[in-house]
XYZ file of C-alpha atoms in Angstrom:
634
model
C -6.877 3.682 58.047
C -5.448 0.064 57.718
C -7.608 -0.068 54.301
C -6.023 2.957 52.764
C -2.564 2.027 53.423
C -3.420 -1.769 51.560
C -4.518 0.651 48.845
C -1.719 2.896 48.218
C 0.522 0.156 48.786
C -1.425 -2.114 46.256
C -1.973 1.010 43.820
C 1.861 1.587 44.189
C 2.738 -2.115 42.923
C 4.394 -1.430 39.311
C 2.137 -4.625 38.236
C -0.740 -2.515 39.161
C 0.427 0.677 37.706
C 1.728 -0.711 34.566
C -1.491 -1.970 33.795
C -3.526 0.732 34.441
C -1.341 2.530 31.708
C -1.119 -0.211 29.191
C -5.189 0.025 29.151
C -5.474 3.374 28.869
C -3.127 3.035 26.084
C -5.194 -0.042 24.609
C -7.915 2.312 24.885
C -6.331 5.138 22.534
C -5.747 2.338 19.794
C -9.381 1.563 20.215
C -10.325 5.196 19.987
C -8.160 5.555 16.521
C -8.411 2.302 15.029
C -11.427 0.620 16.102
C -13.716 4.195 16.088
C -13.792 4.248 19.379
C -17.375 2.701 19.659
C -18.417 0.666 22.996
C -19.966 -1.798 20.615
C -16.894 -4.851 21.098
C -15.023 -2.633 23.883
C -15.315 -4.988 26.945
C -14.188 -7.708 25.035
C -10.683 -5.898 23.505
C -10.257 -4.489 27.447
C -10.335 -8.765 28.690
C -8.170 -10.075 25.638
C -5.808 -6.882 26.037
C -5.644 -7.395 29.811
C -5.118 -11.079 29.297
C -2.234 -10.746 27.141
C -0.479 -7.523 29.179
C -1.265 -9.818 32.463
C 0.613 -12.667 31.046
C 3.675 -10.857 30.366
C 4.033 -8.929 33.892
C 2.900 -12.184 35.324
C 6.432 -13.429 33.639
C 8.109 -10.483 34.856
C 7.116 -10.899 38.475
C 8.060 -14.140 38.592
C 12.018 -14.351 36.400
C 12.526 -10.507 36.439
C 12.321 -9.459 40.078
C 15.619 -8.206 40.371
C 15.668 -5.379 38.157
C 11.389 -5.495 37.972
C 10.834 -1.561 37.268
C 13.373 -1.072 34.360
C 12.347 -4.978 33.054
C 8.571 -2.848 33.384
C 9.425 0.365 31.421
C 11.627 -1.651 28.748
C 8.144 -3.982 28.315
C 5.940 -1.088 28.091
C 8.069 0.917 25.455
C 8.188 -2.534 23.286
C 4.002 -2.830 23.726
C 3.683 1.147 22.987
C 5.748 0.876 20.231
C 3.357 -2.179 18.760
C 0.426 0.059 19.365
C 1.923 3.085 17.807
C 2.970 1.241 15.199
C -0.341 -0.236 14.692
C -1.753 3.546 14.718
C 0.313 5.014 12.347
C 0.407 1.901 9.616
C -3.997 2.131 9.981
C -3.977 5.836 9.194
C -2.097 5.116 5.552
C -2.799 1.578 4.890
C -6.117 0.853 6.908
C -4.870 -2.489 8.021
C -3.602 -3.637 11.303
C 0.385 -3.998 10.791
C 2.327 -7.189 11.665
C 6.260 -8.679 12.045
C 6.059 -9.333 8.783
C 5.370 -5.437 7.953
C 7.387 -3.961 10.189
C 10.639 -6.209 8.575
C 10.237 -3.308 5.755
C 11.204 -0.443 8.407
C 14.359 0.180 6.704
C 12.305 1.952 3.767
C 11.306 4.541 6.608
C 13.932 6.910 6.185
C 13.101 7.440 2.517
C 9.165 8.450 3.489
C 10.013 9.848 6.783
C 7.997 12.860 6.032
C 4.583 10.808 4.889
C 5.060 9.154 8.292
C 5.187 12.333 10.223
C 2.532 14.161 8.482
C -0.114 11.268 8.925
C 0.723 11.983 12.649
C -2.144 14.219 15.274
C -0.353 15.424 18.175
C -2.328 13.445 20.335
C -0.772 10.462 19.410
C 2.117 10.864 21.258
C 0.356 11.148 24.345
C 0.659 7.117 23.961
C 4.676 7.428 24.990
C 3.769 10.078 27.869
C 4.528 7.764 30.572
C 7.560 6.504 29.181
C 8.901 9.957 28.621
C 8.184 10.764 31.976
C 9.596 7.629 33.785
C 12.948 8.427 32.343
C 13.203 11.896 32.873
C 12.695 11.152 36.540
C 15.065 8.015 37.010
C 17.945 10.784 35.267
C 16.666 14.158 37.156
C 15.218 12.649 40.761
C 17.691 10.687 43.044
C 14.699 9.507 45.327
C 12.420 8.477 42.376
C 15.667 5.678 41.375
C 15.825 5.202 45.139
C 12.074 3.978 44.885
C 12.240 1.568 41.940
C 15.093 0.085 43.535
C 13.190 -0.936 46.482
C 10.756 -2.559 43.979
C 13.232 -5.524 43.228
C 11.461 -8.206 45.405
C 9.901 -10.992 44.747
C 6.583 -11.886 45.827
C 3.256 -13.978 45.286
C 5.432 -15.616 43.292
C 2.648 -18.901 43.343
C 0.127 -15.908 42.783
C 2.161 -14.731 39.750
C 2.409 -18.175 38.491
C -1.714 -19.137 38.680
C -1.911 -15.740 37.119
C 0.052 -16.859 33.866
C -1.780 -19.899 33.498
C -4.771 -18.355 33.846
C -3.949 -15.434 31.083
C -2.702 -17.763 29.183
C -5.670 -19.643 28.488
C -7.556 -16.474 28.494
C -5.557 -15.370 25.496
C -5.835 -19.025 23.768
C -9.578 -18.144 24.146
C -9.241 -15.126 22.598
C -7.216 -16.631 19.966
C -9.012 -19.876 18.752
C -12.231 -19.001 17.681
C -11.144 -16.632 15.044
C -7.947 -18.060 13.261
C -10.118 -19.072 10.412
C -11.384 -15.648 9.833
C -10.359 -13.995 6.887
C -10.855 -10.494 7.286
C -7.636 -9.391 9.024
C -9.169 -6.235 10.549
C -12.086 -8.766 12.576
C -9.923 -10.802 13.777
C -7.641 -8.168 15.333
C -10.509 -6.574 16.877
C -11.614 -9.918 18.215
C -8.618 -11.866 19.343
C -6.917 -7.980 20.963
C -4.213 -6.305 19.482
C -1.063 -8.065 20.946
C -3.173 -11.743 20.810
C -3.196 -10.738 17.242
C 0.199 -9.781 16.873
C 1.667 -12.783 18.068
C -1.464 -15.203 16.228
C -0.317 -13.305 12.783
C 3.698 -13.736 13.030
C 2.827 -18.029 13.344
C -0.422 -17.951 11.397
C 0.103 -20.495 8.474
C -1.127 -18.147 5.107
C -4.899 -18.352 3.910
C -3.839 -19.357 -0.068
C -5.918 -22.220 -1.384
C -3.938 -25.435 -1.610
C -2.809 -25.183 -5.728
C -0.548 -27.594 -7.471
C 2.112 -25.940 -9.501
C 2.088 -27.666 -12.401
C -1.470 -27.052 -13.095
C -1.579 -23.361 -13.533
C -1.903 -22.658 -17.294
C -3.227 -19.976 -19.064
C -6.236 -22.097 -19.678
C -6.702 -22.460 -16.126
C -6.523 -19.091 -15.291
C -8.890 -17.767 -17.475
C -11.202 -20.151 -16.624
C -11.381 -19.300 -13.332
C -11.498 -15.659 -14.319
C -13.928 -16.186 -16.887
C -12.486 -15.057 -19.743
C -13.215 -16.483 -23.011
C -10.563 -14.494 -25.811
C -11.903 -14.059 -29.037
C -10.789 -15.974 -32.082
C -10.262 -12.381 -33.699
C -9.666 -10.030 -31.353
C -10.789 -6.449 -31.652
C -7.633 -4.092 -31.711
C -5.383 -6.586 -32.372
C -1.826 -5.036 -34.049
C -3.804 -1.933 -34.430
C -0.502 -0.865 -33.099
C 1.825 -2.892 -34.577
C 5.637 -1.557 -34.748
C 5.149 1.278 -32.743
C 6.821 2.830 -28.909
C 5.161 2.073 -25.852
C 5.311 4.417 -23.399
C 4.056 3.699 -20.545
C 3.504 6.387 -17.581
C 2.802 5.853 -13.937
C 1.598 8.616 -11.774
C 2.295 8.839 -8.170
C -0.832 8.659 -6.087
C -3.275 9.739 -9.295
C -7.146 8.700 -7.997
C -9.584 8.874 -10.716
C -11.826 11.404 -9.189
C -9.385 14.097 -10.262
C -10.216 13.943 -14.099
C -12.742 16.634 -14.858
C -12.675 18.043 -11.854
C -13.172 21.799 -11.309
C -12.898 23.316 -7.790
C -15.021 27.023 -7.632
C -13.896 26.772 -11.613
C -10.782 25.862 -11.940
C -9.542 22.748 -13.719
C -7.418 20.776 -11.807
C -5.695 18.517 -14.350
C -6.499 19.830 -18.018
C -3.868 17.778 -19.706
C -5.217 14.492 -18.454
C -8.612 15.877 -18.782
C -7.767 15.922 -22.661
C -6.102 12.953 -22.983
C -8.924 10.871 -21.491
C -11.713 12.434 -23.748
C -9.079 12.155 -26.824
C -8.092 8.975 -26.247
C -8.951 5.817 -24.945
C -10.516 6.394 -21.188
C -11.484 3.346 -18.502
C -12.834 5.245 -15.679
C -13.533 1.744 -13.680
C -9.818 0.863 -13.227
C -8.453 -0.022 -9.718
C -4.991 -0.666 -8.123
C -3.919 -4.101 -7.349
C -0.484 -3.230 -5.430
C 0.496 -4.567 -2.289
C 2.988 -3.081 1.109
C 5.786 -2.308 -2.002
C 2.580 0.754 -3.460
C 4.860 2.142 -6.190
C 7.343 -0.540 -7.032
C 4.572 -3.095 -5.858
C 2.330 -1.024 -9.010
C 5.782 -1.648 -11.277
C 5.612 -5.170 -10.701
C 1.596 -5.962 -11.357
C 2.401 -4.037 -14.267
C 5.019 -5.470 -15.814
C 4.246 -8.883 -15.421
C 0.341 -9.484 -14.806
C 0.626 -11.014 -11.467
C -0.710 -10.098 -7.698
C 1.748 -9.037 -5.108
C 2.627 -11.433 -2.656
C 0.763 -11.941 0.336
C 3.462 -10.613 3.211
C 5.808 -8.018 1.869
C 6.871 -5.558 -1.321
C 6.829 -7.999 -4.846
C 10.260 -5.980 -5.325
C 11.667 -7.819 -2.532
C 9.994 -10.936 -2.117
C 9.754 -12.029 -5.788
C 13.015 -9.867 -6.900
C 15.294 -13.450 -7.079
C 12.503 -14.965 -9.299
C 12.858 -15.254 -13.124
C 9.798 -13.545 -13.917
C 7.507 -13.412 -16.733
C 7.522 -9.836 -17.988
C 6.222 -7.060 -20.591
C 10.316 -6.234 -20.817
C 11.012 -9.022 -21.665
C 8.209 -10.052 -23.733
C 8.765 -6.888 -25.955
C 12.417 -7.566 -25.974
C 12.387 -10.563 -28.042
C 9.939 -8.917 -29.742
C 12.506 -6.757 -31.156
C 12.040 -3.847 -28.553
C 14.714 -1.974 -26.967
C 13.800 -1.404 -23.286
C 14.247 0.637 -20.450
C 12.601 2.432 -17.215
C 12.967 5.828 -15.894
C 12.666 6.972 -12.153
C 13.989 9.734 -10.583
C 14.853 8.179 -7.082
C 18.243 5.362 -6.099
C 17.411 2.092 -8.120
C 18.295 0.757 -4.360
C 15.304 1.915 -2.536
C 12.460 -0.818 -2.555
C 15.203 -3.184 -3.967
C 14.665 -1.953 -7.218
C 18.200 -2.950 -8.659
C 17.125 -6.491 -8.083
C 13.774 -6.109 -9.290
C 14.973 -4.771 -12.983
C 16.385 -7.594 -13.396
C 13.905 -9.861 -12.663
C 12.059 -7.865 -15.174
C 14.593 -7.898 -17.580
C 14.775 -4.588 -18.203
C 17.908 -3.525 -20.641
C 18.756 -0.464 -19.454
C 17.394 1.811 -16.483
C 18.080 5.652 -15.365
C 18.009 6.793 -11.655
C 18.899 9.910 -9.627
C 22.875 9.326 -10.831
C 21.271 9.986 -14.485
C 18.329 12.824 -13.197
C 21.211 14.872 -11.153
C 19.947 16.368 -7.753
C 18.247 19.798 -9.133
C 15.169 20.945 -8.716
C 14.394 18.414 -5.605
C 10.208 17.760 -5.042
C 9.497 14.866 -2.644
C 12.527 12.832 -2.692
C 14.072 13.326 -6.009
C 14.233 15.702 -8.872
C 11.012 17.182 -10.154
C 8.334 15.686 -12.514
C 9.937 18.793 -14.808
C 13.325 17.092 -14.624
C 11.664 13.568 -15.166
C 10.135 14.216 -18.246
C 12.499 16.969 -19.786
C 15.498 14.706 -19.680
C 13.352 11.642 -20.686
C 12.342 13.046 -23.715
C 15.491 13.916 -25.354
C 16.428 9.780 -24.323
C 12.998 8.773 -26.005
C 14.005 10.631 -28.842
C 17.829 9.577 -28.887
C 15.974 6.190 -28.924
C 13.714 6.490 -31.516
C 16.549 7.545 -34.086
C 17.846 3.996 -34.041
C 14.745 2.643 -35.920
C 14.120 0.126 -33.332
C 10.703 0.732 -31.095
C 10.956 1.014 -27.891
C 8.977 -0.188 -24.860
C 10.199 1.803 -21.534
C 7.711 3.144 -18.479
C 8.374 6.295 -16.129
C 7.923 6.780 -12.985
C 6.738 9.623 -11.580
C 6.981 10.849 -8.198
C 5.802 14.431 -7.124
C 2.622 13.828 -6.909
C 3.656 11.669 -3.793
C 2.296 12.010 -0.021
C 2.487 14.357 1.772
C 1.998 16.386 -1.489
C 3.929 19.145 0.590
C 5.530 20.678 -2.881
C 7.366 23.622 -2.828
C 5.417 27.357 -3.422
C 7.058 28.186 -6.719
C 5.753 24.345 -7.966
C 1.684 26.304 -6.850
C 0.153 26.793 -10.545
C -3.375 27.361 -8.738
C -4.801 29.068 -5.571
C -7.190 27.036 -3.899
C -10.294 28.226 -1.955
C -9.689 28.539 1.987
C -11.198 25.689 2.906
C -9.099 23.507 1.296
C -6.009 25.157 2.189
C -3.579 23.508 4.825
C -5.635 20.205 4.390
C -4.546 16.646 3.276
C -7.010 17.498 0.372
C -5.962 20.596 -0.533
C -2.173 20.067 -0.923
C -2.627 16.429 -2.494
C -4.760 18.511 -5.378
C -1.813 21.034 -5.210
C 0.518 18.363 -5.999
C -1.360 16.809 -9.187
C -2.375 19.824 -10.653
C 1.396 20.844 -10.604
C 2.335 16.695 -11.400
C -0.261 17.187 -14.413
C 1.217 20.639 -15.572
C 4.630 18.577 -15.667
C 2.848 16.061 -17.535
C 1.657 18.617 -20.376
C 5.208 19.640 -20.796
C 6.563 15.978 -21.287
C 3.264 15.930 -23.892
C 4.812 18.951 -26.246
C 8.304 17.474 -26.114
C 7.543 14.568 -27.455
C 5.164 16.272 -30.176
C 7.756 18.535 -30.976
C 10.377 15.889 -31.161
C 8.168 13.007 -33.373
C 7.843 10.598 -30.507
C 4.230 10.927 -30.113
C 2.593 9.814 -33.477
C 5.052 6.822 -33.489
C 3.839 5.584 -29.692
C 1.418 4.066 -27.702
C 0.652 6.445 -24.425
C -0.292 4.292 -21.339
C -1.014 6.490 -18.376
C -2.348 5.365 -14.860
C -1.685 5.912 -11.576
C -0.559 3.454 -8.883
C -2.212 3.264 -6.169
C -4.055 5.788 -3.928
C -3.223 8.975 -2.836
C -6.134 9.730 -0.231
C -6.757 7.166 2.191
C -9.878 7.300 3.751
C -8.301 5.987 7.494
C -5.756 9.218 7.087
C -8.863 11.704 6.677
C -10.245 14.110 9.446
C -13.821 15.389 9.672
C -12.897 18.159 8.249
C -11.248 16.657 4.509
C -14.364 14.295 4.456
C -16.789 17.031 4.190
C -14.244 18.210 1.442
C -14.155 14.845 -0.215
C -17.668 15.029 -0.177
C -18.078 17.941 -1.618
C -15.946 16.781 -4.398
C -18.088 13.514 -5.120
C -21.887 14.621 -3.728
C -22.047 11.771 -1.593
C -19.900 9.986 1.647
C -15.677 9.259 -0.318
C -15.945 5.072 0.155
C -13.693 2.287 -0.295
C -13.732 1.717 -4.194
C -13.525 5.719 -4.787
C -10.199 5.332 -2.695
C -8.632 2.498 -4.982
C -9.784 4.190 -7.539
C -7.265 4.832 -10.215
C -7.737 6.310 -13.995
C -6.499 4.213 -16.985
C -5.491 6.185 -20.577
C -4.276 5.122 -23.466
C -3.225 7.055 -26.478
C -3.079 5.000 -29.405
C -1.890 6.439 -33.007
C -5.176 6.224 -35.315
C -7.544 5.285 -33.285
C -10.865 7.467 -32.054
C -11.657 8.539 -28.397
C -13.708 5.919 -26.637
C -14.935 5.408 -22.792
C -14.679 1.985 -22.144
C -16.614 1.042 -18.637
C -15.544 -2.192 -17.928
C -13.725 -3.031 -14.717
C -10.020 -3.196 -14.846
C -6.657 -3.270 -12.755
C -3.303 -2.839 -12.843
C -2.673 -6.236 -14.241
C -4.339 -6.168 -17.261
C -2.431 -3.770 -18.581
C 0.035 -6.006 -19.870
C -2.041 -8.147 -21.994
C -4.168 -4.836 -23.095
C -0.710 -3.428 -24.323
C 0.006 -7.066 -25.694
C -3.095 -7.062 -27.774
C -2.557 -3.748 -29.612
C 0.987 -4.340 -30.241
C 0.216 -7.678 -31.527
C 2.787 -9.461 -28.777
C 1.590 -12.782 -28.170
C 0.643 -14.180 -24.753
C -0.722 -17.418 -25.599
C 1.320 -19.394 -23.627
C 2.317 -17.032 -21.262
C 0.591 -17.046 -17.564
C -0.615 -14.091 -16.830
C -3.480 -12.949 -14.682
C -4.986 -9.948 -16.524
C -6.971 -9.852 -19.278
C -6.946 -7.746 -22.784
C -9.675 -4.656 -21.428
C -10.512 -4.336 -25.129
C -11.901 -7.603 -25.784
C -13.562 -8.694 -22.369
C -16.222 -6.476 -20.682
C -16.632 -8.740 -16.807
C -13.645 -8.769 -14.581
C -12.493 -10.295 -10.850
C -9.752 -8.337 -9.239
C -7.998 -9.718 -5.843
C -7.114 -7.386 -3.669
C -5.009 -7.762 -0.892
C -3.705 -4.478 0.659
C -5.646 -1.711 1.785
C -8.410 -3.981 2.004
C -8.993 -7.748 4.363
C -7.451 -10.899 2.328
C -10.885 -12.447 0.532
C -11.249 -8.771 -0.665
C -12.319 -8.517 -4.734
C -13.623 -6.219 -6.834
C -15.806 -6.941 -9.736
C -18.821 -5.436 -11.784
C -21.032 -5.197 -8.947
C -18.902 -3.382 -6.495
C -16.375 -3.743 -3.776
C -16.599 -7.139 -1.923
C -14.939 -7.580 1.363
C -15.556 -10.453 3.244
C -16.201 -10.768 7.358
C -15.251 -13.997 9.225
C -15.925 -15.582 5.448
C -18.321 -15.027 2.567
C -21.795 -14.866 4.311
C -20.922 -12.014 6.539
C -19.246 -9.797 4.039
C -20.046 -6.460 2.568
C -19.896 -5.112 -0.875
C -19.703 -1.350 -1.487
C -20.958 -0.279 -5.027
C -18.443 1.092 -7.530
C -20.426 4.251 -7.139
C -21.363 4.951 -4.209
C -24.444 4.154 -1.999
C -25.491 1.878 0.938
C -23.098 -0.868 1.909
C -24.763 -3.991 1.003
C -25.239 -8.365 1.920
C -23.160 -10.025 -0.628
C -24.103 -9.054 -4.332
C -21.574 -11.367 -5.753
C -22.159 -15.002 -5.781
C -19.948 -17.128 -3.144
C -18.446 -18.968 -5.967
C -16.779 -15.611 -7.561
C -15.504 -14.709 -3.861
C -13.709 -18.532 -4.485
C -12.650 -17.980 -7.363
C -10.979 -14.981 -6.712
C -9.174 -16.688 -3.625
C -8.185 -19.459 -5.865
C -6.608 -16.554 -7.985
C -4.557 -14.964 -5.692
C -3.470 -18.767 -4.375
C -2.563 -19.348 -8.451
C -0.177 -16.299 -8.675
C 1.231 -17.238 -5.547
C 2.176 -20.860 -6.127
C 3.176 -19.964 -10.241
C 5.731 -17.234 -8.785
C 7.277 -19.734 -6.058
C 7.452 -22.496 -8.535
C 10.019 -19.956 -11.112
C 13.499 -20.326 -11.192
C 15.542 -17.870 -10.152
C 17.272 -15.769 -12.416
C 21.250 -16.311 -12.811
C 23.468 -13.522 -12.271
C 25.874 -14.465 -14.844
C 22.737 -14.459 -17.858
C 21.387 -11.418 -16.474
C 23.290 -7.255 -17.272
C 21.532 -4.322 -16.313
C 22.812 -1.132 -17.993
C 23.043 2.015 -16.507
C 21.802 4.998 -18.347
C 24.894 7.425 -17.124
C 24.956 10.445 -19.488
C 23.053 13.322 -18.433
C 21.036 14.714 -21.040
C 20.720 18.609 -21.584
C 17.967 20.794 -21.707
């Protein structure tokens, strides 16, 4: 009898009880995140124990006083790590840190992308919480309770016990900080070892000297040798640029037919009547669609912590804007959302864009997502392209779209197809919803400018930025889709994915199969337009005159990450234990790029990096950015 009541009153101990709930919750992340295997499971239950033990250790010991509501505050801080943790795998399939969760504030605007990547079950994780304060408001002997729980004692017991989980989590810690893959280590060191390891971790660049990054150097290390007389070159001399980024566009949906229907027929013809690279990829970074804007426009990588538009916006940056502009270019950008949201007023003029036009310019009709439709994008565009156009002077400007965006909820009267049932109420199903009707828009914009002598005179750039169907986000259910779709298992490079078209005036349809990314765009665009980049740094490369590539990547995938010829390379603790996925499909292979390309691209990222700290910043007083005001009619 005497050993039951040292059990209840040992099981009623909030040390006890807290910790029996923080591992059940530890196990939940495990279950999402980590696929729930027991392979590695007894070591994430002793680092996670370890690092919940040393923080009720500190509670026992300097919190006594008010110990259960010091308890409940601790455990809705931890479940709101691992929640976050949860929710930021499911979209970006990496483990989220301080320095991600700084860009909270851009919540709001994507509110409903959060809540739709959401299963019920994953509130289950704030259960206790939820409970513990309904009872301290609703039952007066439940407060009565936790009141008697402000005592101290083992306080000597309390203190071995946070030396000894402290060195436990130093254990935990040490043996991985040099590993690169992001994803390993978390798994390794425990989620909250990681947590606190990754807000102090000093970054994994390459040590690079400034002054030594030259155009030279960079292609070097990329391998790039350009030709004396480059094929293309000026074959677009004088002419627009238009360039067109589609929200969440993946590759996979040009030529696709689902029980016969064509999903997008107006990129379908555009790719075989124009120039086509079905190997492109997306090189953006936390900032997706302004993150795309940036690798764009200037032809460097994102930074490593953080959106481009708000960790580079203060730098004087290199840019296609700007290039064209002293070119003799007028320029401008066209999006359909606040210039404020992802910083995007600061950005622009980093970029030097002339002029840009926002929602104040769109109006507020015809809402889809969070801004006016892809209808109201291009239809109001076009008359400015035109308006544009009758000053003689070309024109370099880039639009934005954004219906196709997640959760590609649009509204009924947007449906232009029916879908078969099995795709209905899916992630699948409505993001193929949204780019058929993104791609009907798209045909419109086409005819206007036809109709109104804009097309002939311009180069058409169309791509999309980054991803719309992560493979972390996907049930059982939408991979069986997906696979349906492809013939084989949806992998890593079919997610990044992203088409590449061109439309330039005289010139025949081609498929060009190199591999490219977002950030040789830029000196592709250069090329035809004969705009110089000789002594401009820049970390793309022309698509038509170089058939090898290396492409950094370094979100959605582990820093180290590349993708080349051979396939999707991400590494492990380094090189020697890494993986490469083939381009198309097929077992997951050893390492089928050399360990001096998985350096080089390192080096690359650590280049971009070190030439974007070294710029000036740009001075407010040399720097206007005009407001494109008058709302066009239609």
């Amino acid at each position: 009898m005497r050993n039951d009541n040292r059990w209840k009153s040992l099981l009623s101990k909030p040390f006890v009880i807290f910790s029996i709930i923080m591992i059940l919750k530890m196990l939940l992340v495990w279950l999402i995140v980590f696929d729930g295997g027991t392979k590695d499971l007894a070591k994430m239950l002793i680092t996670g124990i370890a690092s919940i033990g040393f923080i009720f250790c500190l509670i026992e010991s300097f919190a006594f006083r008010k110990k259960f509501m010091t308890y409940l505050i601790s455990d809705l801080v931890l479940t709101g790590i691992y929640f976050a943790v949860i929710m930021y795998y499911k979209y970006f399939g990496v483990i989220v840190t301080y320095h991600e969760l700084r860009q909270v504030n851009q919540v709001s605007e994507v509110n409903s992308s959060v809540i739709s990547l959401m299963d019920p079950y994953f509130l289950f994780i704030f259960t206790d919480i939820v409970a513990a304060f309904l009872m301290i408001a609703f039952s007066r002997r439940f407060r009565t309770w936790s009141k008697t729980l402000s005592v101290r004692e083992g306080r000597s017991w309390f203190a071995a016990g946070q030396v000894l989980a402290l060195a436990a989590c130093a254990a935990a810690i040490i043996p991985y900080r040099q590993d690169m893959n992001e994803f390993q280590q978390a798994k390794n060191m425990g989620i909250l070892n990681y947590e606190v390891y990754a807000t102090f971790a000093s970054s994994k660049d390459l040590p690079i000297t400034a002054e030594k990054i030259t155009p030279e150097m960079v292609a070097q290390e990329k391998g790039v040798t350009e030709p004396a007389d480059p094929a293309f070159w000026e074959a677009a001399k004088g002419k627009n640029v238009i360039v067109i980024q589609l929200e969440a566009f993946q590759n996979f949906l040009i030529n696709l037919k689902i029980d016969g229907q064509e999903i997008t027929p107006n990129m379908n013809k555009l790719a075989s009547g124009h120039f086509y690279f079905p190997h492109f990829f997306q090189q953006v970074g936390q900032g997706n669609t302004a993150d795309a804007e940036f690798v764009v426009n200037t032809s460097l990588y994102v930074p490593p912590n953080g959106a481009a538009s708000e960790v580079y916006a203060d730098k004087d940056l290199p840019s296609m804007p700007k290039a064209f502009a002293a070119n003799g270019y007028q320029t401008a950008t066209f999006h359909t959302n606040n210039i404020m949201f992802w910083n995007r007023d600061q950005l622009y003029k980093a970029l030097g864009w002339d002029k840009y036009y926002d929602d104040r310019f769109f109006g507020k009709d015809d809402i889809v997502a969070f801004g006016p439709s892809d209808e109201v994008l291009y239809a109001k565009t076009a008359d400015e392209l035109a308006k544009m156009q009758q000053t003689g002077q070309p024109f370099y400007t880039q639009l934005i779209s954004m219906s196709g965006h997640h959760p590609f909820r649009i509204p009924e009267s947007k449906f232009k197809i029916t879908l078969p049932t099995r795709y209905q109420n899916t992630l699948v199903g409505d993001y193929i919803e949204a780019q058929n009707y993104a791609d009907y828009a798209l045909g419109q914009f086409i005819d206007e400018l036809k109709q109104n002598g804009v097309w002939d005179n311009s180069v058409i750039v169309l791509y999309g930025d980054h991803q719309g169907l992560p493979i972390y986000s996907l049930n059982n259910d939408e991979k069986k889709l997906m696979k349906e779709i492809y013939g084989r298992d949806y992998a890593l490079p079919d997610m990044m994915n992203i088409p590449l078209v061109m439309s330039v005036p005289g010139q025949q349809p081609q498929v060009f199969q190199q591999v490219g990314g977002q950030s040789d765009i830029f000196p592709t665009i250069a090329n035809l337009t004969g705009v110089s980049l000789k002594d401009q740094v820049h970390f793309g490369q022309d698509l038509l005159n170089n058939t090898t590539n290396i492409l950094p990547e370094r979100y959605y995938l582990p820093s180290g990450s590349f993708i080349s010829d051979k396939g999707a390379f991400v590494p492990g603790s380094d090189y020697a234990d890494g993986m490469t996925y083939p381009l198309l499909g097929g077992p997951v292979t050893e390492p089928m790029e050399s360990k001096d390309t998985y350096t080089r691209a390192r080096r690359l990222v650590s280049m971009s990096d070190e030439f974007v700290t070294s710029l000036p910043e740009w001075n407010s007083k040399d720097v206007t950015l005009k407001e494109g005001t008058q709302v066009a009619s239609k």
